Tab-separated table of C-alpha atoms and ligand atoms in Angstrom:
chain	number	residue	atom	x	y	z
A	30	MET	CA	-133.637	77.399	-163.177
A	31	GLU	CA	-132.290	73.944	-163.763
A	32	SER	CA	-133.809	72.249	-166.772
A	33	ARG	CA	-136.043	69.297	-166.022
A	34	LYS	CA	-136.535	68.241	-169.612
A	35	THR	CA	-133.175	66.439	-169.719
A	36	TRP	CA	-130.585	65.666	-167.082
A	37	LEU	CA	-127.680	63.382	-166.153
A	38	GLU	CA	-127.987	61.182	-163.097
A	39	ILE	CA	-124.544	60.619	-161.589
A	40	SER	CA	-124.312	57.620	-159.278
A	41	GLU	CA	-122.165	58.525	-156.310
A	42	GLN	CA	-121.803	54.848	-155.353
A	43	ARG	CA	-120.580	53.876	-158.781
A	44	LEU	CA	-118.047	56.673	-158.971
A	45	ARG	CA	-116.700	55.681	-155.557
A	46	HIS	CA	-116.721	52.027	-156.586
A	47	ASN	CA	-114.708	52.676	-159.764
A	48	TYR	CA	-112.232	54.822	-157.852
A	49	ARG	CA	-111.706	52.019	-155.333
A	50	VAL	CA	-111.271	49.434	-158.118
A	51	LEU	CA	-108.587	51.626	-159.713
A	52	ALA	CA	-106.847	52.400	-156.437
A	53	ALA	CA	-106.689	48.705	-155.534
A	54	ALA	CA	-105.470	47.707	-159.012
A	55	ALA	CA	-102.777	50.386	-159.074
A	56	SER	CA	-101.285	48.998	-155.898
A	57	ALA	CA	-101.609	45.303	-156.682
A	58	GLY	CA	-98.408	43.293	-156.517
A	59	GLY	CA	-96.690	44.841	-153.536
A	60	ARG	CA	-95.654	48.411	-154.256
A	61	GLU	CA	-98.067	51.272	-154.095
A	62	THR	CA	-99.135	53.620	-156.868
A	63	THR	CA	-101.347	56.564	-155.995
A	64	ILE	CA	-104.279	57.431	-158.243
A	65	LEU	CA	-104.749	60.887	-159.699
A	66	ALA	CA	-108.451	61.050	-160.598
A	67	VAL	CA	-108.805	62.869	-163.910
A	68	ILE	CA	-111.858	65.144	-163.889
A	69	LYS	CA	-110.839	67.330	-166.829
A	70	ALA	CA	-113.362	68.391	-169.482
A	71	ASN	CA	-116.055	68.776	-166.829
A	72	ALA	CA	-115.327	65.238	-165.611
A	73	TYR	CA	-115.926	63.834	-169.106
A	74	GLY	CA	-119.367	65.452	-169.065
A	75	HIS	CA	-120.232	64.185	-165.557
A	76	GLY	CA	-119.742	67.542	-163.798
A	77	ALA	CA	-116.275	68.412	-162.475
A	78	THR	CA	-117.324	70.071	-159.215
A	79	LEU	CA	-119.787	67.330	-158.402
A	80	CYS	CA	-117.327	64.503	-159.121
A	81	ALA	CA	-114.543	66.352	-157.283
A	82	GLN	CA	-116.651	66.417	-154.123
A	83	VAL	CA	-117.470	62.714	-154.338
A	84	LEU	CA	-113.857	61.734	-155.032
A	85	ALA	CA	-112.433	64.018	-152.342
A	86	ALA	CA	-114.886	62.559	-149.827
A	87	GLU	CA	-113.663	59.107	-150.917
A	88	GLY	CA	-110.148	60.241	-150.009
A	89	ALA	CA	-108.691	60.960	-153.458
A	90	PRO	CA	-105.423	62.828	-152.818
A	91	TRP	CA	-105.047	64.108	-156.405
A	92	LEU	CA	-107.461	65.415	-159.028
A	93	GLY	CA	-106.606	66.409	-162.606
A	94	VAL	CA	-108.390	69.275	-164.368
A	95	THR	CA	-108.095	70.856	-167.808
A	96	ASP	CA	-107.001	74.406	-167.060
A	97	ALA	CA	-106.750	77.112	-164.420
A	98	GLU	CA	-110.379	78.146	-164.839
A	99	GLU	CA	-111.721	74.633	-164.277
A	100	GLY	CA	-109.257	74.157	-161.414
A	101	ALA	CA	-110.385	77.355	-159.707
A	102	GLN	CA	-114.026	76.279	-159.961
A	103	VAL	CA	-113.214	72.888	-158.480
A	104	ARG	CA	-111.140	74.434	-155.686
A	105	ARG	CA	-113.930	76.892	-154.826
A	106	SER	CA	-116.515	74.137	-154.600
A	107	LEU	CA	-114.221	71.954	-152.487
A	108	VAL	CA	-113.436	74.769	-150.074
A	109	LEU	CA	-117.178	75.412	-149.693
A	110	ASN	CA	-118.369	71.817	-149.507
A	111	LEU	CA	-115.668	69.502	-148.212
A	112	PRO	CA	-115.840	69.103	-144.414
A	113	SER	CA	-112.865	70.992	-142.976
A	114	ARG	CA	-111.595	67.871	-141.171
A	115	MET	CA	-110.911	66.375	-144.633
A	116	ALA	CA	-107.734	67.225	-146.529
A	117	GLN	CA	-108.119	69.323	-149.662
A	118	PRO	CA	-106.932	67.236	-152.603
A	119	ARG	CA	-104.128	68.489	-154.786
A	120	ILE	CA	-105.354	69.676	-158.191
A	121	LEU	CA	-103.111	69.156	-161.210
A	122	VAL	CA	-103.748	71.455	-164.174
A	123	MET	CA	-103.043	69.072	-167.021
A	124	THR	CA	-103.396	71.089	-170.193
A	125	GLY	CA	-100.594	73.602	-170.267
A	126	LEU	CA	-100.415	77.051	-168.796
A	127	LEU	CA	-100.978	80.416	-170.403
A	128	PRO	CA	-98.958	83.201	-168.730
A	129	SER	CA	-102.261	84.961	-167.979
A	130	ASP	CA	-103.341	81.936	-165.876
A	131	ALA	CA	-100.371	82.056	-163.506
A	132	ASP	CA	-101.988	84.242	-160.814
A	133	GLN	CA	-105.076	82.055	-160.748
A	134	ILE	CA	-102.912	78.941	-160.354
A	135	VAL	CA	-101.173	80.370	-157.301
A	136	GLU	CA	-104.324	81.859	-155.772
A	137	SER	CA	-106.341	78.630	-156.062
A	138	LYS	CA	-103.412	76.446	-154.952
A	139	LEU	CA	-103.398	74.476	-158.190
A	140	THR	CA	-100.414	72.497	-159.433
A	141	PRO	CA	-99.413	73.300	-163.015
A	142	VAL	CA	-97.852	71.027	-165.602
A	143	LEU	CA	-95.037	73.026	-167.214
A	144	TRP	CA	-92.345	72.472	-169.777
A	145	THR	CA	-91.425	75.873	-171.319
A	146	GLU	CA	-89.380	78.809	-170.186
A	147	VAL	CA	-92.282	81.210	-170.798
A	148	GLN	CA	-94.462	79.201	-168.420
A	149	LEU	CA	-91.708	79.113	-165.776
A	150	THR	CA	-91.178	82.853	-165.915
A	151	ALA	CA	-94.899	83.617	-165.586
A	152	LEU	CA	-95.362	81.240	-162.694
A	153	ALA	CA	-92.245	82.379	-160.856
A	154	GLN	CA	-93.522	85.944	-161.104
A	155	ALA	CA	-96.941	84.929	-159.718
A	156	ALA	CA	-95.379	82.942	-156.860
A	157	ARG	CA	-92.819	85.578	-155.891
A	158	ALA	CA	-94.856	87.530	-153.323
A	159	ASP	CA	-95.870	84.447	-151.317
A	160	PHE	CA	-92.309	83.152	-151.429
A	161	ALA	CA	-90.934	86.494	-150.167
A	162	ARG	CA	-93.480	86.295	-147.325
A	163	GLY	CA	-91.929	83.008	-146.237
A	164	ASP	CA	-94.168	80.447	-147.921
A	165	GLY	CA	-92.217	77.523	-149.304
A	166	PRO	CA	-91.419	77.331	-153.017
A	167	PHE	CA	-94.435	76.712	-155.249
A	168	PRO	CA	-94.695	73.107	-156.500
A	169	ILE	CA	-94.721	72.419	-160.234
A	170	HIS	CA	-94.797	69.270	-162.357
A	171	LEU	CA	-92.657	68.958	-165.462
A	172	GLU	CA	-93.936	67.054	-168.476
A	173	ILE	CA	-91.508	65.138	-170.671
A	174	ASP	CA	-92.352	64.656	-174.336
A	175	THR	CA	-91.408	61.055	-174.952
A	176	GLY	CA	-93.163	60.502	-178.254
A	177	MET	CA	-96.465	62.329	-178.599
A	178	SER	CA	-95.002	65.635	-179.804
A	179	ARG	CA	-97.691	67.409	-177.889
A	180	GLN	CA	-96.923	68.701	-174.417
A	181	GLY	CA	-93.547	68.380	-172.733
A	182	ALA	CA	-89.826	69.004	-172.977
A	183	PRO	CA	-87.958	66.312	-174.915
A	184	PRO	CA	-84.994	64.734	-173.115
A	185	GLY	CA	-81.598	66.125	-174.118
A	186	ALA	CA	-80.774	69.762	-174.784
A	187	PRO	CA	-84.344	71.184	-174.482
A	188	LEU	CA	-84.757	69.526	-171.082
A	189	ASP	CA	-81.364	70.784	-169.938
A	190	LEU	CA	-82.307	74.309	-170.924
A	191	PHE	CA	-85.552	74.046	-168.958
A	192	LEU	CA	-83.697	72.721	-165.905
A	193	ASP	CA	-81.190	75.613	-166.136
A	194	ARG	CA	-84.030	78.104	-166.018
A	195	LEU	CA	-85.833	76.224	-163.273
A	196	LEU	CA	-82.748	76.196	-161.037
A	197	ALA	CA	-82.598	79.987	-161.379
A	198	HIS	CA	-86.076	80.299	-159.755
A	199	PRO	CA	-85.897	79.628	-156.011
A	200	GLU	CA	-89.643	80.381	-155.729
A	201	LEU	CA	-90.447	77.202	-157.699
A	202	HIS	CA	-90.019	73.585	-156.685
A	203	LEU	CA	-89.936	70.579	-159.023
A	204	GLU	CA	-92.383	68.293	-157.249
A	205	GLY	CA	-93.336	65.965	-160.073
A	206	VAL	CA	-92.219	64.646	-163.455
A	207	LEU	CA	-94.625	63.029	-165.876
A	208	THR	CA	-95.116	61.696	-169.338
A	209	HIS	CA	-98.085	60.420	-171.312
A	210	PHE	CA	-98.298	57.269	-173.437
A	211	ALA	CA	-99.559	57.435	-177.007
A	212	SER	CA	-100.848	53.846	-177.233
A	213	ALA	CA	-101.635	52.634	-173.725
A	214	GLU	CA	-104.518	50.468	-174.997
A	215	ILE	CA	-102.150	48.425	-177.183
A	216	ALA	CA	-100.316	45.764	-175.165
A	217	SER	CA	-96.534	45.708	-175.702
A	218	ALA	CA	-96.648	48.543	-178.242
A	219	THR	CA	-93.255	49.469	-179.675
A	220	ILE	CA	-94.041	53.137	-179.105
A	221	THR	CA	-94.580	52.474	-175.393
A	222	ASP	CA	-91.160	50.828	-175.083
A	223	HIS	CA	-89.628	53.779	-176.848
A	224	GLN	CA	-91.438	56.219	-174.559
A	225	ARG	CA	-90.352	54.346	-171.445
A	226	THR	CA	-86.727	54.507	-172.525
A	227	ARG	CA	-86.981	58.227	-173.242
A	228	PHE	CA	-88.675	58.879	-169.903
A	229	GLU	CA	-85.922	57.023	-168.075
A	230	ALA	CA	-83.329	59.111	-169.894
A	231	ALA	CA	-85.135	62.292	-168.808
A	232	LEU	CA	-85.320	61.134	-165.184
A	233	HIS	CA	-81.619	60.378	-165.246
A	234	GLN	CA	-80.928	63.831	-166.632
A	235	ILE	CA	-83.050	65.466	-163.908
A	236	ALA	CA	-81.354	63.492	-161.131
A	237	ALA	CA	-77.946	64.452	-162.544
A	238	ARG	CA	-78.858	68.084	-161.869
A	239	GLY	CA	-79.430	67.290	-158.212
A	240	LEU	CA	-83.215	67.487	-158.449
A	241	ALA	CA	-85.311	64.874	-156.653
A	242	PRO	CA	-89.033	65.127	-157.499
A	243	GLU	CA	-91.407	63.441	-155.026
A	244	TRP	CA	-93.781	62.166	-157.711
A	245	ILE	CA	-93.120	60.345	-160.955
A	246	HIS	CA	-96.181	59.737	-163.075
A	247	ALA	CA	-97.394	58.137	-166.255
A	248	GLY	CA	-100.330	56.110	-167.440
A	249	ASN	CA	-104.054	56.479	-168.046
A	250	SER	CA	-107.015	54.134	-167.571
A	251	SER	CA	-105.726	51.627	-170.108
A	252	THR	CA	-102.304	51.598	-168.425
A	253	VAL	CA	-103.893	50.568	-165.132
A	254	ASP	CA	-106.319	48.183	-166.895
A	255	GLU	CA	-103.623	46.445	-168.945
A	256	ALA	CA	-101.221	46.601	-165.972
A	257	SER	CA	-97.933	45.616	-167.629
A	258	CYS	CA	-96.383	49.086	-167.216
A	259	MET	CA	-97.256	49.419	-163.553
A	260	PRO	CA	-94.255	47.482	-162.137
A	261	TRP	CA	-91.985	49.567	-164.383
A	262	LEU	CA	-93.522	52.808	-163.115
A	263	GLN	CA	-93.125	51.685	-159.508
A	264	GLU	CA	-89.572	50.559	-160.153
A	265	ILE	CA	-88.396	53.862	-161.674
A	266	ALA	CA	-90.132	55.860	-158.938
A	267	ASN	CA	-88.397	53.708	-156.385
A	268	ARG	CA	-85.053	54.112	-158.157
A	269	TYR	CA	-85.261	57.897	-157.720
A	270	GLY	CA	-86.748	57.842	-154.215
A	271	ALA	CA	-90.090	59.130	-155.509
A	272	ARG	CA	-93.672	57.916	-155.309
A	273	SER	CA	-95.548	56.733	-158.383
A	274	LEU	CA	-98.805	58.190	-159.618
A	275	ALA	CA	-101.149	56.959	-162.381
A	276	ARG	CA	-103.802	59.151	-163.971
A	277	PRO	CA	-106.986	57.311	-164.973
A	278	GLY	CA	-109.949	59.261	-166.310
A	279	LEU	CA	-112.307	57.217	-168.478
A	280	ALA	CA	-112.292	54.213	-166.136
A	281	LEU	CA	-113.510	56.364	-163.239
A	282	TYR	CA	-116.693	56.872	-165.203
A	283	GLY	CA	-117.064	53.142	-165.816
A	284	TYR	CA	-115.682	52.782	-169.334
A	285	ALA	CA	-112.495	51.304	-170.765
A	286	LEU	CA	-111.143	50.800	-174.244
A	287	PRO	CA	-110.644	47.169	-175.247
A	288	ILE	CA	-106.952	46.316	-174.798
A	289	GLN	CA	-105.484	45.193	-178.110
A	290	GLY	CA	-103.266	42.130	-177.868
A	291	GLY	CA	-103.742	41.672	-174.141
A	292	PRO	CA	-106.295	41.317	-171.373
A	293	ASN	CA	-108.538	43.977	-169.848
A	294	LEU	CA	-108.020	43.183	-166.179
A	295	LEU	CA	-110.458	45.755	-164.808
A	296	ARG	CA	-113.004	46.492	-167.478
A	297	HIS	CA	-115.580	44.057	-166.134
A	298	ASP	CA	-115.367	45.496	-162.624
A	299	LEU	CA	-116.174	49.029	-163.752
A	300	LYS	CA	-119.720	50.386	-163.674
A	301	PRO	CA	-121.000	53.230	-165.852
A	302	VAL	CA	-121.592	56.207	-163.571
A	303	LEU	CA	-123.913	58.229	-165.733
A	304	THR	CA	-127.511	57.793	-166.834
A	305	TRP	CA	-128.847	60.364	-169.291
A	306	LYS	CA	-132.577	60.871	-169.154
A	307	CYS	CA	-135.223	63.109	-170.675
A	308	ARG	CA	-138.935	63.686	-170.594
A	309	ILE	CA	-141.362	63.237	-173.474
A	310	LEU	CA	-142.594	66.449	-175.111
A	311	ALA	CA	-145.536	64.946	-176.987
A	312	PHE	CA	-146.919	61.827	-178.653
A	313	LEU	CA	-147.734	61.774	-182.349
A	314	GLU	CA	-150.050	59.385	-184.204
A	315	ILE	CA	-148.573	59.047	-187.689
A	316	PRO	CA	-150.400	57.273	-190.529
A	317	ALA	CA	-148.720	54.841	-192.922
A	318	GLY	CA	-146.882	56.574	-195.755
A	319	ALA	CA	-145.864	59.677	-193.802
A	320	THR	CA	-142.315	61.006	-193.807
A	321	ILE	CA	-140.373	61.766	-190.654
A	322	GLY	CA	-137.786	64.495	-190.073
A	323	TYR	CA	-135.331	66.470	-192.181
A	324	ASN	CA	-134.855	65.251	-195.729
A	325	ALA	CA	-137.676	62.746	-195.203
A	326	THR	CA	-135.211	59.914	-194.720
A	327	PHE	CA	-137.812	57.678	-193.072
A	328	THR	CA	-141.270	56.801	-194.418
A	329	THR	CA	-143.713	54.935	-192.207
A	330	ARG	CA	-144.873	51.606	-193.612
A	331	ARG	CA	-147.646	51.253	-191.045
A	332	PRO	CA	-149.331	53.606	-188.616
A	333	MET	CA	-146.860	54.530	-185.891
A	334	ARG	CA	-146.990	56.164	-182.518
A	335	LEU	CA	-143.982	58.406	-182.016
A	336	ALA	CA	-142.683	60.114	-178.915
A	337	LEU	CA	-141.074	63.486	-179.461
A	338	LEU	CA	-138.013	63.963	-177.226
A	339	PRO	CA	-136.606	67.372	-176.194
A	340	VAL	CA	-132.996	66.483	-177.045
A	341	GLY	CA	-130.883	66.486	-180.178
A	342	TYR	CA	-127.331	66.808	-181.362
A	343	ALA	CA	-126.930	70.132	-179.520
A	344	ASP	CA	-127.277	68.104	-176.304
A	345	GLY	CA	-124.747	65.517	-177.440
A	346	LEU	CA	-127.111	62.986	-179.007
A	347	ARG	CA	-124.968	62.232	-182.017
A	348	ARG	CA	-126.572	62.799	-185.397
A	349	GLU	CA	-125.077	59.508	-186.631
A	350	LEU	CA	-127.702	57.752	-184.461
A	351	SER	CA	-130.376	58.896	-186.952
A	352	ALA	CA	-132.292	56.122	-188.741
A	353	THR	CA	-133.515	55.745	-192.318
A	354	ASN	CA	-135.723	52.975	-193.702
A	355	SER	CA	-132.660	51.076	-194.848
A	356	ARG	CA	-130.365	51.728	-191.891
A	357	SER	CA	-131.436	51.383	-188.277
A	358	GLY	CA	-129.818	53.871	-185.924
A	359	GLY	CA	-129.699	54.340	-182.210
A	360	TRP	CA	-132.244	53.514	-179.568
A	361	VAL	CA	-133.378	54.743	-176.186
A	362	THR	CA	-135.218	52.900	-173.467
A	363	LEU	CA	-138.692	53.424	-172.072
A	364	ARG	CA	-139.941	51.289	-169.167
A	365	GLY	CA	-136.898	49.062	-169.679
A	366	LYS	CA	-137.750	48.340	-173.331
A	367	SER	CA	-135.647	49.532	-176.200
A	368	VAL	CA	-137.287	52.000	-178.547
A	369	ALA	CA	-135.784	52.895	-181.940
A	370	ILE	CA	-134.878	56.364	-183.085
A	371	VAL	CA	-136.647	57.096	-186.388
A	372	GLY	CA	-135.679	59.771	-188.913
A	373	ARG	CA	-132.964	62.372	-188.539
A	374	ILE	CA	-131.922	63.631	-185.147
A	375	SER	CA	-132.490	67.406	-185.139
A	376	MET	CA	-130.627	70.043	-183.167
A	377	ASN	CA	-132.976	69.925	-180.169
A	378	LEU	CA	-135.557	67.266	-181.091
A	379	THR	CA	-135.626	63.528	-181.757
A	380	THR	CA	-138.449	61.143	-182.619
A	381	VAL	CA	-138.637	57.548	-181.381
A	382	ASP	CA	-141.078	54.771	-182.221
A	383	VAL	CA	-143.170	53.868	-179.162
A	384	THR	CA	-145.895	51.982	-181.072
A	385	ALA	CA	-145.179	48.824	-179.060
A	386	ILE	CA	-145.551	50.570	-175.701
A	387	GLU	CA	-149.240	51.424	-175.843
A	388	ASP	CA	-149.647	52.698	-172.313
A	389	ALA	CA	-146.674	55.122	-172.389
A	390	THR	CA	-147.614	58.512	-170.931
A	391	LEU	CA	-146.125	61.984	-170.629
A	392	GLU	CA	-145.144	61.034	-167.084
A	393	ASP	CA	-142.665	58.444	-168.376
A	394	GLU	CA	-138.929	59.064	-168.367
A	395	ILE	CA	-136.792	58.164	-171.356
A	396	THR	CA	-133.272	56.815	-170.856
A	397	LEU	CA	-130.917	58.009	-173.570
A	398	LEU	CA	-127.743	56.497	-172.128
A	399	GLY	CA	-126.876	54.221	-169.261
A	400	ASP	CA	-129.716	51.723	-168.918
A	401	GLY	CA	-129.568	49.251	-171.779
A	402	ILE	CA	-127.482	51.567	-173.952
A	403	THR	CA	-123.913	52.599	-173.317
A	404	ALA	CA	-121.482	55.246	-174.505
A	405	ASP	CA	-119.744	52.366	-176.341
A	406	ASP	CA	-122.960	51.732	-178.303
A	407	HIS	CA	-123.185	55.412	-179.242
A	408	ALA	CA	-119.496	55.448	-180.147
A	409	LEU	CA	-119.883	52.426	-182.415
A	410	LEU	CA	-122.817	54.000	-184.255
A	411	ALA	CA	-121.131	57.396	-184.485
A	412	GLY	CA	-117.687	56.163	-185.535
A	413	ALA	CA	-116.393	57.805	-182.362
A	414	VAL	CA	-114.682	56.831	-179.117
A	415	PRO	CA	-116.604	56.716	-175.820
A	416	TYR	CA	-114.573	59.726	-174.638
A	417	GLU	CA	-116.202	61.927	-177.276
A	418	ILE	CA	-119.686	60.700	-176.469
A	419	LEU	CA	-119.318	61.429	-172.747
A	420	CYS	CA	-117.538	64.781	-173.211
A	421	GLY	CA	-120.206	65.814	-175.708
A	422	LEU	CA	-123.051	65.600	-173.176
A	423	ARG	CA	-124.348	69.011	-172.215
A	424	SER	CA	-127.141	68.240	-169.778
A	425	HIS	CA	-127.201	69.163	-166.136
A	426	PRO	CA	-125.605	66.528	-163.866
A	427	LYS	CA	-127.104	65.682	-160.510
A	428	LEU	CA	-126.115	63.094	-157.937
A	429	THR	CA	-128.201	60.054	-157.236
A	430	HIS	CA	-127.720	57.610	-154.428
A	431	SER	CA	-129.123	54.599	-156.208
A	432	ALA	CA	-127.640	51.274	-155.183
A	433	PHE	CA	-125.791	49.292	-157.825
A	434	ALA	CA	-128.239	48.099	-160.423
A	435	PRO	CA	-127.684	44.631	-161.840
A	436	PRO	CA	-125.930	44.670	-165.204
A	437	HIS	CA	-128.456	44.979	-168.002
A	438	ASP	CA	-128.605	42.669	-170.914
A	439	ARG	CA	-128.002	44.643	-174.028
A	440	PRO	CA	-131.290	44.931	-175.938
A	441	ILE	CA	-131.384	44.562	-179.687
A	442	PRO	CA	-132.655	47.776	-181.289
A	443	SER	CA	-136.054	47.219	-182.826
A	444	GLY	CA	-135.396	48.535	-186.324
A	445	GLN	CA	-138.542	49.524	-188.212
A	446	ASN	CA	-137.370	48.764	-191.697
B	1	PLP	C1	-106.744	62.679	-170.340
B	1	PLP	C2	-105.456	62.275	-169.786
B	1	PLP	C3	-105.392	61.180	-168.904
B	1	PLP	C4	-106.577	60.286	-168.631
B	1	PLP	O1	-106.798	59.429	-169.720
B	1	PLP	P1	-107.899	58.273	-169.725
B	1	PLP	O2	-107.627	57.553	-170.982
B	1	PLP	O3	-109.225	58.965	-169.715
B	1	PLP	O4	-107.710	57.449	-168.520
B	1	PLP	C5	-104.174	60.925	-168.299
B	1	PLP	N1	-103.076	61.687	-168.543
B	1	PLP	C6	-103.110	62.723	-169.403
B	1	PLP	C7	-101.874	63.521	-169.632
B	1	PLP	C8	-104.288	63.051	-170.061
B	1	PLP	O5	-104.308	64.071	-170.913
């Protein structure tokens, strides 16, 4: 049974809208860049299978998932739910490849990101039977480490070694080459320049071996939002007869980091996709002088009416949003009004002050995120980034078809100090 005490409402219109904003921006200025819609980490908490269906129906040619398991789930749901007249999107597995995942990758027609010999060997083995049966070589994407020291082969000798091994596997085909920027949200960062130069060196090295990948990709939401790298990406793709691909994630869900030292060209066009709601478990009439929650960090200075909510930090409501008498914390909204969190947030329970909303009833819905409070607000209070807030949500996502709501003015939390 699906829980009705707390849930995530995912606006199909808003997800489609953000995708279209990104697709248009990526191709501004003449040349075209295709968008790979990143739905890894369960679509940043929004539900990977659900978002995959919406994006595929919108015509997204590429999706990006975390691993083979998530990719297989997404593929299964697309095969079941996408009308057969629509093309199945390609699914890039972005976070490495364990040898034990290779069969799943081939079976579910996923596209792996590789950079080691071990990965090549495992995948070649998994692809061998289909290749012997006359299927074409299995497409792979190669990541280049240009400065993150995370995933990827560095240009130079390690890349040459990888290419040697790759050329010995006729059952594999180098379809794409990618890198990832460390500081995309900083305009004109020195590290980005350095990474671009290293990526170009790697592409040169690959071309010198007679390989001609069809896709060259780099860039996340901030890269598309800040835009200055896009002509470069298009230019290098063009130089090698390839097509360019950018990989936004966060912006699809309506959020963007502020660009440091430059403009955010898209941020204001994006609309948060998710609204997190819950029911009210009970109301409590608390006299003046009572303490609230663990460690009694909040003492009422007047009689208060509290609503007890069936969510806590186990659901992704960050504990840093707790409030003491001397420090106001987070807030939620009830009937469009902001309502302060009081006391410590518990694992599965939270108390909020609804004294000012006298006619609130158990039929009311509480909005925890999305309507008057954003993942940026939670991130600020929690010393986190919006990514963490969204990925930390554990509630069940369901699609809504609500039309675009007007932007809400940000309410001031009503601290009860
Ligand atoms: C997560 C990720 C992205 C998407 O990043 P956003 O900042 O969410 O747009 C793109 N590329 C790679 C390699 C990633 O790991």
